[in-house]
Amino acid sequence: MLLHGCVWRAAAGAGHVTVACLGAPGHPQARRLYYGVGFRELTRDAPLIKATTSG
């Protein structure tokens, strides 16, 4: 599924694909999956998002 998503995005014109592998040091299987299909670490900083609430 991961590779299918990469191919789909490339066909749509994407120049790169970014994934957030949060907690990867604690989950080596996830890191191996991403490295195994060609992803490389860009940064260890994770973007922070805060949902807005109405009211």
PDB file of C-alpha atoms in Angstrom:
ATOM      1  CA  MET A   1       0.000   0.000   0.000  1.00  0.00           C
ATOM      2  CA  LEU A   2       2.843   2.351   0.799  1.00  0.00           C
ATOM      3  CA  LEU A   3       4.484   1.857  -2.584  1.00  0.00           C
ATOM      4  CA  HIS A   4       1.120   2.124  -4.346  1.00  0.00           C
ATOM      5  CA  GLY A   5       0.583   5.485  -2.660  1.00  0.00           C
ATOM      6  CA  CYS A   6       4.026   6.656  -3.781  1.00  0.00           C
ATOM      7  CA  VAL A   7       3.346   5.627  -7.382  1.00  0.00           C
ATOM      8  CA  TRP A   8      -0.098   7.258  -7.279  1.00  0.00           C
ATOM      9  CA  ARG A   9       1.361  10.530  -5.981  1.00  0.00           C
ATOM     10  CA  ALA A  10       4.131  10.514  -8.592  1.00  0.00           C
ATOM     11  CA  ALA A  11       1.547   9.982 -11.341  1.00  0.00           C
ATOM     12  CA  ALA A  12      -0.316  13.001  -9.952  1.00  0.00           C
ATOM     13  CA  GLY A  13       2.837  15.112 -10.302  1.00  0.00           C
ATOM     14  CA  ALA A  14       4.331  14.958  -6.801  1.00  0.00           C
ATOM     15  CA  GLY A  15       8.081  15.437  -6.691  1.00  0.00           C
ATOM     16  CA  HIS A  16       8.490  13.755  -3.323  1.00  0.00           C
ATOM     17  CA  VAL A  17       6.554  11.918  -0.618  1.00  0.00           C
ATOM     18  CA  THR A  18       6.897  12.708   3.070  1.00  0.00           C
ATOM     19  CA  VAL A  19       5.835  10.399   5.876  1.00  0.00           C
ATOM     20  CA  ALA A  20       5.865  11.017   9.612  1.00  0.00           C
ATOM     21  CA  CYS A  21       7.165   7.967  11.411  1.00  0.00           C
ATOM     22  CA  LEU A  22       6.507   9.178  14.929  1.00  0.00           C
ATOM     23  CA  GLY A  23       8.121   7.073  17.591  1.00  0.00           C
ATOM     24  CA  ALA A  24      10.355   5.259  15.109  1.00  0.00           C
ATOM     25  CA  PRO A  25      13.224   4.763  17.599  1.00  0.00           C
ATOM     26  CA  GLY A  26      10.781   2.842  19.774  1.00  0.00           C
ATOM     27  CA  HIS A  27       9.366   0.954  16.781  1.00  0.00           C
ATOM     28  CA  PRO A  28      12.262  -0.368  14.689  1.00  0.00           C
ATOM     29  CA  GLN A  29       9.887  -2.351  12.443  1.00  0.00           C
ATOM     30  CA  ALA A  30       8.355   0.909  11.181  1.00  0.00           C
ATOM     31  CA  ARG A  31      11.788   2.407  10.546  1.00  0.00           C
ATOM     32  CA  ARG A  32      12.870  -0.715   8.619  1.00  0.00           C
ATOM     33  CA  LEU A  33       9.690  -0.563   6.518  1.00  0.00           C
ATOM     34  CA  TYR A  34      10.287   3.026   5.441  1.00  0.00           C
ATOM     35  CA  TYR A  35      14.034   2.578   4.900  1.00  0.00           C
ATOM     36  CA  GLY A  36      13.334  -0.652   3.003  1.00  0.00           C
ATOM     37  CA  VAL A  37      11.308   1.139   0.332  1.00  0.00           C
ATOM     38  CA  GLY A  38      13.766   4.019  -0.047  1.00  0.00           C
ATOM     39  CA  PHE A  39      12.745   6.672   2.483  1.00  0.00           C
ATOM     40  CA  ARG A  40      15.540   8.461   4.340  1.00  0.00           C
ATOM     41  CA  GLU A  41      15.437  10.564   7.483  1.00  0.00           C
ATOM     42  CA  LEU A  42      14.946  14.248   6.771  1.00  0.00           C
ATOM     43  CA  THR A  43      14.482  15.564  10.289  1.00  0.00           C
ATOM     44  CA  ARG A  44      13.517  14.384  13.730  1.00  0.00           C
ATOM     45  CA  ASP A  45      11.343  17.443  14.249  1.00  0.00           C
ATOM     46  CA  ALA A  46       7.653  16.656  14.063  1.00  0.00           C
ATOM     47  CA  PRO A  47       5.238  19.361  12.985  1.00  0.00           C
ATOM     48  CA  LEU A  48       2.829  20.375  15.697  1.00  0.00           C
ATOM     49  CA  ILE A  49      -0.846  20.770  14.928  1.00  0.00           C
ATOM     50  CA  LYS A  50      -3.574  22.153  17.151  1.00  0.00           C
ATOM     51  CA  ALA A  51      -7.171  21.661  16.170  1.00  0.00           C
ATOM     52  CA  THR A  52      -9.387  24.671  16.556  1.00  0.00           C
ATOM     53  CA  THR A  53     -12.515  24.406  18.605  1.00  0.00           C
ATOM     54  CA  SER A  54     -15.676  26.329  18.018  1.00  0.00           C
ATOM     55  CA  GLY A  55     -17.412  28.083  20.827  1.00  0.00           C
TER      56      GLY A  55
END
